[in-house]
GROMACS .gro file of C-alpha atoms in nm:
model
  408
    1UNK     CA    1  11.149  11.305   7.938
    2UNK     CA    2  10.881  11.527   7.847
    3UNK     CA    3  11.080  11.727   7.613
    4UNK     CA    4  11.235  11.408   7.456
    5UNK     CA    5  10.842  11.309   7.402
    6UNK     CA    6  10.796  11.614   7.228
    7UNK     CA    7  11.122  11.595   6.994
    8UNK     CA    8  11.001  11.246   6.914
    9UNK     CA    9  10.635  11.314   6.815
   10UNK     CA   10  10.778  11.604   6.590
   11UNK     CA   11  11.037  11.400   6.380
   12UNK     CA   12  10.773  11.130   6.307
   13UNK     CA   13  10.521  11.393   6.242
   14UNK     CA   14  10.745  11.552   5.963
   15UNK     CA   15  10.952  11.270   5.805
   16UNK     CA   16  10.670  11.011   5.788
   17UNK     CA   17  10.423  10.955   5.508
   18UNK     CA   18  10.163  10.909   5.698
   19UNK     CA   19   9.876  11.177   5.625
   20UNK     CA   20   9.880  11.493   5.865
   21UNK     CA   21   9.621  11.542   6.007
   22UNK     CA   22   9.574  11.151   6.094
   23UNK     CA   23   9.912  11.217   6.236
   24UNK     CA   24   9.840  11.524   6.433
   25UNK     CA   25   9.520  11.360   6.536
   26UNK     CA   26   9.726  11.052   6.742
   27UNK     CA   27   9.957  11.291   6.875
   28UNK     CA   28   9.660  11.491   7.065
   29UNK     CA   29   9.538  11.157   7.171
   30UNK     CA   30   9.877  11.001   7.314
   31UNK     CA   31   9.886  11.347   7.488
   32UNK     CA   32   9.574  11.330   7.655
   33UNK     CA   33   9.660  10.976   7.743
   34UNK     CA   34   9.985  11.107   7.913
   35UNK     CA   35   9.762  11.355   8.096
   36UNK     CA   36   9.454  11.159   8.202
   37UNK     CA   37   9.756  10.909   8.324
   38UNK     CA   38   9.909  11.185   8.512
   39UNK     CA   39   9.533  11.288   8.657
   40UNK     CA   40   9.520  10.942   8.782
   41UNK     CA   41   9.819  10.902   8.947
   42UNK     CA   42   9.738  11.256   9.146
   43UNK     CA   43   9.330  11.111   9.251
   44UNK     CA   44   9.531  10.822   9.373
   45UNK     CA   45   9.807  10.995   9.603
   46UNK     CA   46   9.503  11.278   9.756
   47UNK     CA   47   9.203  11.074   9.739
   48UNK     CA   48   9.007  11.354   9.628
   49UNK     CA   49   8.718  11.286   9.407
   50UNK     CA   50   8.632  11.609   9.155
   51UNK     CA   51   8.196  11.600   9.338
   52UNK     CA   52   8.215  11.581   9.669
   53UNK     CA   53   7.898  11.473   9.796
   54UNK     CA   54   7.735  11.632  10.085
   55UNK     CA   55   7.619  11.377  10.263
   56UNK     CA   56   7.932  11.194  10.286
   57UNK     CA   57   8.193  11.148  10.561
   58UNK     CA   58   8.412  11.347  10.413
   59UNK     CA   59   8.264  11.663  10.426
   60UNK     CA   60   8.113  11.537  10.754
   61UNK     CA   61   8.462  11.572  10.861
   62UNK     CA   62   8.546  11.932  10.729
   63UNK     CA   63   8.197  12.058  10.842
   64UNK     CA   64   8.340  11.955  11.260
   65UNK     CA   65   8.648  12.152  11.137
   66UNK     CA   66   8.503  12.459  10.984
   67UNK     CA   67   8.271  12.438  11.307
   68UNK     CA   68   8.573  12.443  11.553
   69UNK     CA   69   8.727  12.740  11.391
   70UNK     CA   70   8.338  12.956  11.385
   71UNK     CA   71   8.273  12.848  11.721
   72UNK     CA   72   8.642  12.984  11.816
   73UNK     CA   73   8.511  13.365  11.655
   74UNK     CA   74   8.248  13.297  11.840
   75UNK     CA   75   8.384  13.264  12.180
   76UNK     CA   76   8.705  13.469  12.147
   77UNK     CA   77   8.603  13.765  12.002
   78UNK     CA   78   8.333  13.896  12.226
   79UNK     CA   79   8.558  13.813  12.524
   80UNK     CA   80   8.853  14.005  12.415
   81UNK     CA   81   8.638  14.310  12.337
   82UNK     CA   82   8.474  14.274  12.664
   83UNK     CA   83   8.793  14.177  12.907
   84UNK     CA   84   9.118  14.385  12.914
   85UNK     CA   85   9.327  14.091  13.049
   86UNK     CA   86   9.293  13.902  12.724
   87UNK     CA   87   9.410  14.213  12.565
   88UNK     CA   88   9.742  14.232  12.719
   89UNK     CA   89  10.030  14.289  12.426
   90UNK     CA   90  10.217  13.930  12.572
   91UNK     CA   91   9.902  13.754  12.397
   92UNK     CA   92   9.895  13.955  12.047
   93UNK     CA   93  10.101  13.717  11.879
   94UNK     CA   94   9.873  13.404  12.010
   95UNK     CA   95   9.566  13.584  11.906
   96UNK     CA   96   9.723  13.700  11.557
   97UNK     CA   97   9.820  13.336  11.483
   98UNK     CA   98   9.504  13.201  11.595
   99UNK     CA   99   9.314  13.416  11.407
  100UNK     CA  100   9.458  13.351  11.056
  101UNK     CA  101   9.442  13.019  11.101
  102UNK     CA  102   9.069  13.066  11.105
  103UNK     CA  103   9.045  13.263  10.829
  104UNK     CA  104   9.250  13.049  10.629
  105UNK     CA  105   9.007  12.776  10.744
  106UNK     CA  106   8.730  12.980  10.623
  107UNK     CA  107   8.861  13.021  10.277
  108UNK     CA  108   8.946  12.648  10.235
  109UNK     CA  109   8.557  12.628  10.310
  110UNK     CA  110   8.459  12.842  10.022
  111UNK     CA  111   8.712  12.647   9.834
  112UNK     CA  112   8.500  12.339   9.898
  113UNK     CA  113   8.150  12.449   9.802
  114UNK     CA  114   8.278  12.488   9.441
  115UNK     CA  115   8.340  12.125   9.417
  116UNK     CA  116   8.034  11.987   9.645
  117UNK     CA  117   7.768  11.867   9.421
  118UNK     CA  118   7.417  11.976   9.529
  119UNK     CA  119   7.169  11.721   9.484
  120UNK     CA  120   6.888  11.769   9.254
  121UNK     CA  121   6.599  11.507   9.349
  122UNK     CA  122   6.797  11.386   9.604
  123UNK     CA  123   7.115  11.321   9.376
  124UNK     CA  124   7.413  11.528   9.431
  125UNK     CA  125   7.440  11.723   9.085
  126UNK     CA  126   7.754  11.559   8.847
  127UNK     CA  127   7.766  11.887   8.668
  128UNK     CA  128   7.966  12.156   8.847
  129UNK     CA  129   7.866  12.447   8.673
  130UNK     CA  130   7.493  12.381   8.827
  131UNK     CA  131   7.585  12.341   9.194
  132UNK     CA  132   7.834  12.623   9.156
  133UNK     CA  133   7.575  12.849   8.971
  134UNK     CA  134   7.314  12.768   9.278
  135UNK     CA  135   7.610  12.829   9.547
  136UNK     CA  136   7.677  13.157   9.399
  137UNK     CA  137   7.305  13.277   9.442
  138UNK     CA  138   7.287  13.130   9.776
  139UNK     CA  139   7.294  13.324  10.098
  140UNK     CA  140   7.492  13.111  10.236
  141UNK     CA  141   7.752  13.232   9.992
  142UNK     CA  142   7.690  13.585  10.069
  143UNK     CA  143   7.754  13.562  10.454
  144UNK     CA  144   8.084  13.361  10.314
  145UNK     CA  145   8.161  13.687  10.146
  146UNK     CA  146   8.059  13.875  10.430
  147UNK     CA  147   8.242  13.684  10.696
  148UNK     CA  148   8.576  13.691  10.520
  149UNK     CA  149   8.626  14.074  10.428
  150UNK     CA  150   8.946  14.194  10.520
  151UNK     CA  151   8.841  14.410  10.787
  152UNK     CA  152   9.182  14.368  10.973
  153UNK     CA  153   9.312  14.627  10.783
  154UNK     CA  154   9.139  14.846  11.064
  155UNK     CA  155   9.382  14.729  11.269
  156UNK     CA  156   9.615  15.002  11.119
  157UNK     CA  157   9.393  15.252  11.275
  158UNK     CA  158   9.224  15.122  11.569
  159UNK     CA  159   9.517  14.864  11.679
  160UNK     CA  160   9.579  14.514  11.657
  161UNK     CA  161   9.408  14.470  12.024
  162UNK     CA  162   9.091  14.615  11.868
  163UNK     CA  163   8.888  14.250  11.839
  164UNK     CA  164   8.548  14.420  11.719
  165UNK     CA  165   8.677  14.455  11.390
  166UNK     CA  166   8.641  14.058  11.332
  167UNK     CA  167   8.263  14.080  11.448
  168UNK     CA  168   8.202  13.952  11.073
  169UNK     CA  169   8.364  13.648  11.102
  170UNK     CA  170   8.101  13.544  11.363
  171UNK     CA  171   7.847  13.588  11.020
  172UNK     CA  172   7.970  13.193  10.947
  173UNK     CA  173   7.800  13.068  11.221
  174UNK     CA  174   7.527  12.923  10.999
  175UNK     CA  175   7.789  12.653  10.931
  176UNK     CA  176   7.759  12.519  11.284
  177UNK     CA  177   7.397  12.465  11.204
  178UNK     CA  178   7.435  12.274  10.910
  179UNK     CA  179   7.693  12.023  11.141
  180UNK     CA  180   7.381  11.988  11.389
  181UNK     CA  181   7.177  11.913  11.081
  182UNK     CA  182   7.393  11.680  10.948
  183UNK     CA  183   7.480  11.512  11.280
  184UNK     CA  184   7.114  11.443  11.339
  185UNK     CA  185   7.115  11.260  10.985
  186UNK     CA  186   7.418  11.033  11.083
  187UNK     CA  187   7.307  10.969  11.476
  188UNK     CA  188   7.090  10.746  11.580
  189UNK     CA  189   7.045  10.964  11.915
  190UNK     CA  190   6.931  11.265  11.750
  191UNK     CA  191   6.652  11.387  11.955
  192UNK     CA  192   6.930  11.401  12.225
  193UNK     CA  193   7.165  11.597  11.981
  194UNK     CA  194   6.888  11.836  11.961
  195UNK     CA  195   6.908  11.900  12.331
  196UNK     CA  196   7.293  11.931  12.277
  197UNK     CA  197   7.256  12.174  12.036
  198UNK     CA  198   6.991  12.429  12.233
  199UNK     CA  199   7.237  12.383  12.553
  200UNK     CA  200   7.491  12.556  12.295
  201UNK     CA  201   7.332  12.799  12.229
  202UNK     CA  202   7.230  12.892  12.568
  203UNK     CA  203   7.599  12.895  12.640
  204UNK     CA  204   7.696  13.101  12.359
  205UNK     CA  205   7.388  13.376  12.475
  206UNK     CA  206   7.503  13.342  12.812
  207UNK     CA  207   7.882  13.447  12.711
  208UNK     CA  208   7.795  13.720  12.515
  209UNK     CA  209   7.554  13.863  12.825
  210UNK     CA  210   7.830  13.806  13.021
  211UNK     CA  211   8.145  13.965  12.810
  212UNK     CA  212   7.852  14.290  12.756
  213UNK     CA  213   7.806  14.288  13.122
  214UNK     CA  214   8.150  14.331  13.205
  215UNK     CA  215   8.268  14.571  12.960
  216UNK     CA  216   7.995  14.747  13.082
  217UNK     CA  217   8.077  14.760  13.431
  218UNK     CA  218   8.509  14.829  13.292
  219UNK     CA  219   8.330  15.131  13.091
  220UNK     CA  220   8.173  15.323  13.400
  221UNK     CA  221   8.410  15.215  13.650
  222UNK     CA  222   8.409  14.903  13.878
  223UNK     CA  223   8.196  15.016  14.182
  224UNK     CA  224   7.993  15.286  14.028
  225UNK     CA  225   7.696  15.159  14.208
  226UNK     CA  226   7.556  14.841  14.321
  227UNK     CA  227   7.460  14.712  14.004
  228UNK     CA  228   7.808  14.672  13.901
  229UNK     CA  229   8.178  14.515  14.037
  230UNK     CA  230   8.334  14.633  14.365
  231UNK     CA  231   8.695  14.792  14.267
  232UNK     CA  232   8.926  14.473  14.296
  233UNK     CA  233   9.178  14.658  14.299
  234UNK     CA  234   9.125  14.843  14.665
  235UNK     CA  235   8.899  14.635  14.851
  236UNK     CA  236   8.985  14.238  14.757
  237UNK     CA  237   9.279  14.017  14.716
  238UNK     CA  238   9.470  14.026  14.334
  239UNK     CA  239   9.371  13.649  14.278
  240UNK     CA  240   8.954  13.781  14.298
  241UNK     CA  241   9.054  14.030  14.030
  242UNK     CA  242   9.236  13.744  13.809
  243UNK     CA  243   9.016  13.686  13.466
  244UNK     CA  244   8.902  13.349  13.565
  245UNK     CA  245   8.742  13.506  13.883
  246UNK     CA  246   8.570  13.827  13.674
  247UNK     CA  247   8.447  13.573  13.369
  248UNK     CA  248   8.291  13.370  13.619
  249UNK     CA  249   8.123  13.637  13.834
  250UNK     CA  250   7.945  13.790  13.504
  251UNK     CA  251   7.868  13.446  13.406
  252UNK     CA  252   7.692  13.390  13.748
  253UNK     CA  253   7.513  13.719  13.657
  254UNK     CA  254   7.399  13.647  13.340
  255UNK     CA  255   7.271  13.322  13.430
  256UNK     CA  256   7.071  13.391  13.727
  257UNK     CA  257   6.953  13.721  13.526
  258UNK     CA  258   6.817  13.422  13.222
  259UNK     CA  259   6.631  13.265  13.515
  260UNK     CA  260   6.423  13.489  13.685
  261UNK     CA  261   6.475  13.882  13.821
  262UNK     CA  262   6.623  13.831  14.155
  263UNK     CA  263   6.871  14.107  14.213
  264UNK     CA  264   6.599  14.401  14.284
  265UNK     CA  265   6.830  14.636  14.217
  266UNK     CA  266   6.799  14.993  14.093
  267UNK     CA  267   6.942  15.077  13.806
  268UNK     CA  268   7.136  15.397  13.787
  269UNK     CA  269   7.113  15.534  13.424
  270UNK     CA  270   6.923  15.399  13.115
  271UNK     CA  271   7.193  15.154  12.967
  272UNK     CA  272   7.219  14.950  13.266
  273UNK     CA  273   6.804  14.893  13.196
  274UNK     CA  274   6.833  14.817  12.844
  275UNK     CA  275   7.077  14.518  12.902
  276UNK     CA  276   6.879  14.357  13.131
  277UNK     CA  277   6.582  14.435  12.942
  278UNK     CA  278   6.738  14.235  12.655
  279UNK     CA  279   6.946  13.972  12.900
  280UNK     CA  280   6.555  13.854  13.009
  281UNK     CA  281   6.379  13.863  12.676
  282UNK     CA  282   6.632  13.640  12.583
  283UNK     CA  283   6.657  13.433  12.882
  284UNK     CA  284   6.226  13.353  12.814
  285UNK     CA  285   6.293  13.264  12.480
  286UNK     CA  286   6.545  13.013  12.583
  287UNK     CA  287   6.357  12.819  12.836
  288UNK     CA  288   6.062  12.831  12.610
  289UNK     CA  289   6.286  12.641  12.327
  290UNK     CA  290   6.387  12.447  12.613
  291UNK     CA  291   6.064  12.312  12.748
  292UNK     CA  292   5.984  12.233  12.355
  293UNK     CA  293   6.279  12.043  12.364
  294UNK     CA  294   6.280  11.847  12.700
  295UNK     CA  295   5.870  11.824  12.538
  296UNK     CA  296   5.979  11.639  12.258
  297UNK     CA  297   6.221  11.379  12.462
  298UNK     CA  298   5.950  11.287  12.640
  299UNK     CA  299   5.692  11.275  12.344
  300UNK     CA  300   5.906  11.045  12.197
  301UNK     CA  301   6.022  10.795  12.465
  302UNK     CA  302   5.634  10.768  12.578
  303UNK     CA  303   5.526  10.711  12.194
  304UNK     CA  304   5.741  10.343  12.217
  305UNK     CA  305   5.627  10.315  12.573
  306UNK     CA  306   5.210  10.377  12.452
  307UNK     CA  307   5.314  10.128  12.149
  308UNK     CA  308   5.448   9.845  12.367
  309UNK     CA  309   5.140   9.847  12.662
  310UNK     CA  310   4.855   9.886  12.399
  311UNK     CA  311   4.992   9.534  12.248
  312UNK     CA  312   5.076   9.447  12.549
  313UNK     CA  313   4.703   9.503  12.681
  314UNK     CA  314   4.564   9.351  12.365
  315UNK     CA  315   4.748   9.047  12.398
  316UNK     CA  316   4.660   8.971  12.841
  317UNK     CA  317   4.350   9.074  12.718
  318UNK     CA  318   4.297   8.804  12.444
  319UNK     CA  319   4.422   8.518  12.659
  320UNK     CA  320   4.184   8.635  12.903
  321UNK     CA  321   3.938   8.563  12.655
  322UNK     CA  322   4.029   8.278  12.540
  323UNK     CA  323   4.093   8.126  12.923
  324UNK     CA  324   4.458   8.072  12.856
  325UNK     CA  325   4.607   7.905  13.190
  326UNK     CA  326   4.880   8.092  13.433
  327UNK     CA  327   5.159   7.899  13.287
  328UNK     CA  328   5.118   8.060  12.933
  329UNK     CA  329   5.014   8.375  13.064
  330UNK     CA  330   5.343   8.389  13.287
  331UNK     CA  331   5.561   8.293  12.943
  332UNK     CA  332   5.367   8.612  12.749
  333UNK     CA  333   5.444   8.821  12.983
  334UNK     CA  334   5.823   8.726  13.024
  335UNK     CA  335   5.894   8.732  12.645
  336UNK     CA  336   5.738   9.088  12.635
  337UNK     CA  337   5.941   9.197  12.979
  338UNK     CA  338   6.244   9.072  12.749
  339UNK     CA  339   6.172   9.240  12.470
  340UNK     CA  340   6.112   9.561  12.604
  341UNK     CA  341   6.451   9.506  12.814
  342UNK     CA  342   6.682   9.420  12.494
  343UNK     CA  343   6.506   9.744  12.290
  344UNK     CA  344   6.375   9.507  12.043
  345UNK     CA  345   5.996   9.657  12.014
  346UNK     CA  346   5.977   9.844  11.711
  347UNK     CA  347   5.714   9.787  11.426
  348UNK     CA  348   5.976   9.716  11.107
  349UNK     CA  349   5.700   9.760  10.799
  350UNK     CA  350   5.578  10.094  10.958
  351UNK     CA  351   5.947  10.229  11.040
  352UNK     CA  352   6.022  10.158  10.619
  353UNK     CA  353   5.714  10.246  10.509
  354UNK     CA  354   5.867  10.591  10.411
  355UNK     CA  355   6.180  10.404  10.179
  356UNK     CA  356   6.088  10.322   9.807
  357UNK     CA  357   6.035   9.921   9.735
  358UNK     CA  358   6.403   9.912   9.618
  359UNK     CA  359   6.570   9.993   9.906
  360UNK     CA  360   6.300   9.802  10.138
  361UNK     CA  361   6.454   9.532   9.946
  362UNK     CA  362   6.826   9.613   9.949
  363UNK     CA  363   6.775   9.686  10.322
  364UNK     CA  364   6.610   9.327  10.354
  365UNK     CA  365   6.914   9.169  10.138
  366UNK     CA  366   7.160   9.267  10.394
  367UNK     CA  367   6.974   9.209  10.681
  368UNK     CA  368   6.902   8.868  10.625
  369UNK     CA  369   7.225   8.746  10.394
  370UNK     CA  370   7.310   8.481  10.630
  371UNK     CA  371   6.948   8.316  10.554
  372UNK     CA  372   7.014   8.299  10.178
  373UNK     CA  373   7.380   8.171  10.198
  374UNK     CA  374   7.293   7.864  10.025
  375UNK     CA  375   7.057   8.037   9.727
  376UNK     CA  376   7.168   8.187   9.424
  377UNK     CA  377   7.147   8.545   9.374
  378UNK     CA  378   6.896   8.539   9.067
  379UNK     CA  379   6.671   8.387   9.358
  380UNK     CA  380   6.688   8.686   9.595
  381UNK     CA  381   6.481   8.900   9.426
  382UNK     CA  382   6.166   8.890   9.579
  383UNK     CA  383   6.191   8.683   9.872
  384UNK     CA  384   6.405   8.887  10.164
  385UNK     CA  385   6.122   9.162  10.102
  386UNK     CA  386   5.847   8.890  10.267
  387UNK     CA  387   6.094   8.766  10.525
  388UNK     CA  388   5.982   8.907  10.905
  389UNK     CA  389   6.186   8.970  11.219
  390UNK     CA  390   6.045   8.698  11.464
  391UNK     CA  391   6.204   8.786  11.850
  392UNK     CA  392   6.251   8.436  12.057
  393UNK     CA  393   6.358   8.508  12.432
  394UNK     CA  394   6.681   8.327  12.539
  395UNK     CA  395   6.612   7.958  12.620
  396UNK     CA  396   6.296   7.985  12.412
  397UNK     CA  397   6.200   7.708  12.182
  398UNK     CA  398   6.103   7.777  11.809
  399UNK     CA  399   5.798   7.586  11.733
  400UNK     CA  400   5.781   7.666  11.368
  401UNK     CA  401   6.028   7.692  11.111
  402UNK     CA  402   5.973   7.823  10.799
  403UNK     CA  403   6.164   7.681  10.509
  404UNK     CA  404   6.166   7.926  10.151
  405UNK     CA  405   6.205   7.745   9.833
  406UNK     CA  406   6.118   7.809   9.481
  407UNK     CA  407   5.937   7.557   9.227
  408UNK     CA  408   6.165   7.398   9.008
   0.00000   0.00000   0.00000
């Protein structure tokens, strides 16, 4: 069909008298008709608009998948440089295939920067060539670089069981922060997230004590002294020498080595000191961030809870005042048990004080739609932004309705 197009558009172009370059000029249109057609019919079958904004679900989505694959570099390839069963040649071909997919993953990721549109003033950019430009000088994009070099190629000298020459693909990691980030922009838990994320990261500094720990202990020989493993092999069953049994065993280490010095022992030669110099340097920073952390819960659970018995003093202490009888009292006390109950104490003007008058307004336009069913929309403008949330406990009368109108 194309071609037929083509055969077409050059017979009228030479046998009619129409002028040339008019001519020529309405071919190169109907052309770039045919194309932006063919453009649209493509955006509808993928979906895939040319900015992708950052702060939509869509990347939301990729950023969880990107994460999956990091966090899988993160966990695999210190264990298989540490433990020899997860170098046995029956699991090269599940580790090969595994790892690929990653790094496939990790190229679709740089793929998707170019097109992600970084906001300027809070708008993601509509011209490419300035969010690409910015990208490029990032260091994000760097470590990108840096954590896709083909450094498997060592694998033609060192072996394909040699895991420590993917070490750089753990340099992508910063990705994994930015889905924390994101998640605590999306969640309305996210002071909770933020305990999520530092329980991570304990895990992850745990497993890497623990996969140093053991390679240590296979480097000098199980039973060397006390500070490392008894010889499985000679002096316990095969299932305590199973990798299940020696991952959890240097896990156990590690762990109680974050908490507190409690093995006494005496270490033999100089490395055996500098990892557990290192293992409880880090272990104090962690339950310092974790103190913060459990710190902040607290701060803000007892901020709401300060809120709600200030008013709540204010209030007894204004009927008391004003020699309000028991019967009142009792019905004060119940609507504020209610609303405390039901999560409903929050202070709406001070929580939007932060938004811009236009979205205070959009925000109000939605929340209170139902109100306005029977009002034009040229009368919306200003009222929703005056309208306040009022909380009545069940079975509670209203005593005062308040009708909006405007003057005719």
């Amino acid at each position: 069909m194309r071609c037929c197009h083509c055969k077409a558009d050059l017979w009228v172009y030479f046998s009619t008298s129409i002028p040339k370059k008019k001519m020529a000029e309405t071919m190169i249109s109907g052309s770039r008709r045919r194309k932006s057609a063919w453009m649209e019919n493509l955006g509808y079958w993928f979906a895939c608009p040319v900015v992708i904004d950052p702060f939509g679900k869509a990347y939301y989505r990729w950023q969880m998948i990107i994460s999956a694959a990091v966090m899988y570099n993160v966990l695999a390839v210190p264990a298989r440089m540490g433990y020899e069963q997860l170098r046995n040649p029956r699991l090269d071909v599940l580790w090969l295939a595994l790892d690929y997919s990653c790094d496939f993953l990790y190229l679709s990721d740089i793929v998707w920067h170019l097109f992600i549109g970084i906001p300027r003033k809070g708008i993601p950019a509509a011209d490419l060539r300035i969010s690409r430009k910015q990208y490029f000088r990032s260091t994000q994009f760097k470590l990108d670089i840096l954590s896709i070099i083909p450094t498997d190629f060592l694998y033609f000298v060192w072996g394909i069981r040699m895991a420590a020459v993917r070490l750089n693909r753990l340099l992508r990691f910063h990705r994994v922060q930015e889905l924390f980030e994101r998640t605590h922009v999306h969640s309305t838990y996210a002071v909770y997230f933020r305990f999520l994320q530092v329980v991570l990261y304990s895990i992850i500094v745990i497993h890497f004590n623990c996969c140093a720990y053991y390679a240590l202990n296979y480097w000098q020989g199980f039973g060397f002294d006390l500070w490392t493993f008894p010889n499985f092999a000679n002096t316990t069953t095969p299932e305590e020498g199973n990798f299940i049994n020696l991952y959890l065993r240097s896990f156990q280490w590690a762990l109680v080595v974050l908490a507190k010095d409690v093995d006494g022992l005496v270490y033999a030669n100089w490395y055996e000191c500098v990892l557990r110099i290192f293992v409880t340097l880090e272990g104090t920073f962690l339950l310092g961030a974790g103190i913060a952390i459990a710190e902040h819960l607290l701060a803000a659970k007892n901020r709401h809870l300060e809120a709600y018995r200030h008013h709540l003093d204010a209030v007894k202490q204004y009927m008391a005042l004003r020699d309000v009888d028991e019967h009142m009292q009792k019905r004060v006390r119940a609507w504020f048990n209610y609303v405390w109950e039901q999560k409903m104490f929050t202070d709406e003007q001070a929580d939007l004080e932060i938004l811009p008058p236009i979205l205070r307004l959009a925000i109000a336009k939605v929340s209170f739609q139902d109100t306005f069913q029977v009002h034009s929309t040229p009368k919306l403008v200003t009222h929703p932004s005056k309208i306040k949330l009022q909380v009545q406990k069940q079975r509670s009368p209203v005593l005062r309705k308040i009708t909006i109108s405007t003057p005719i």
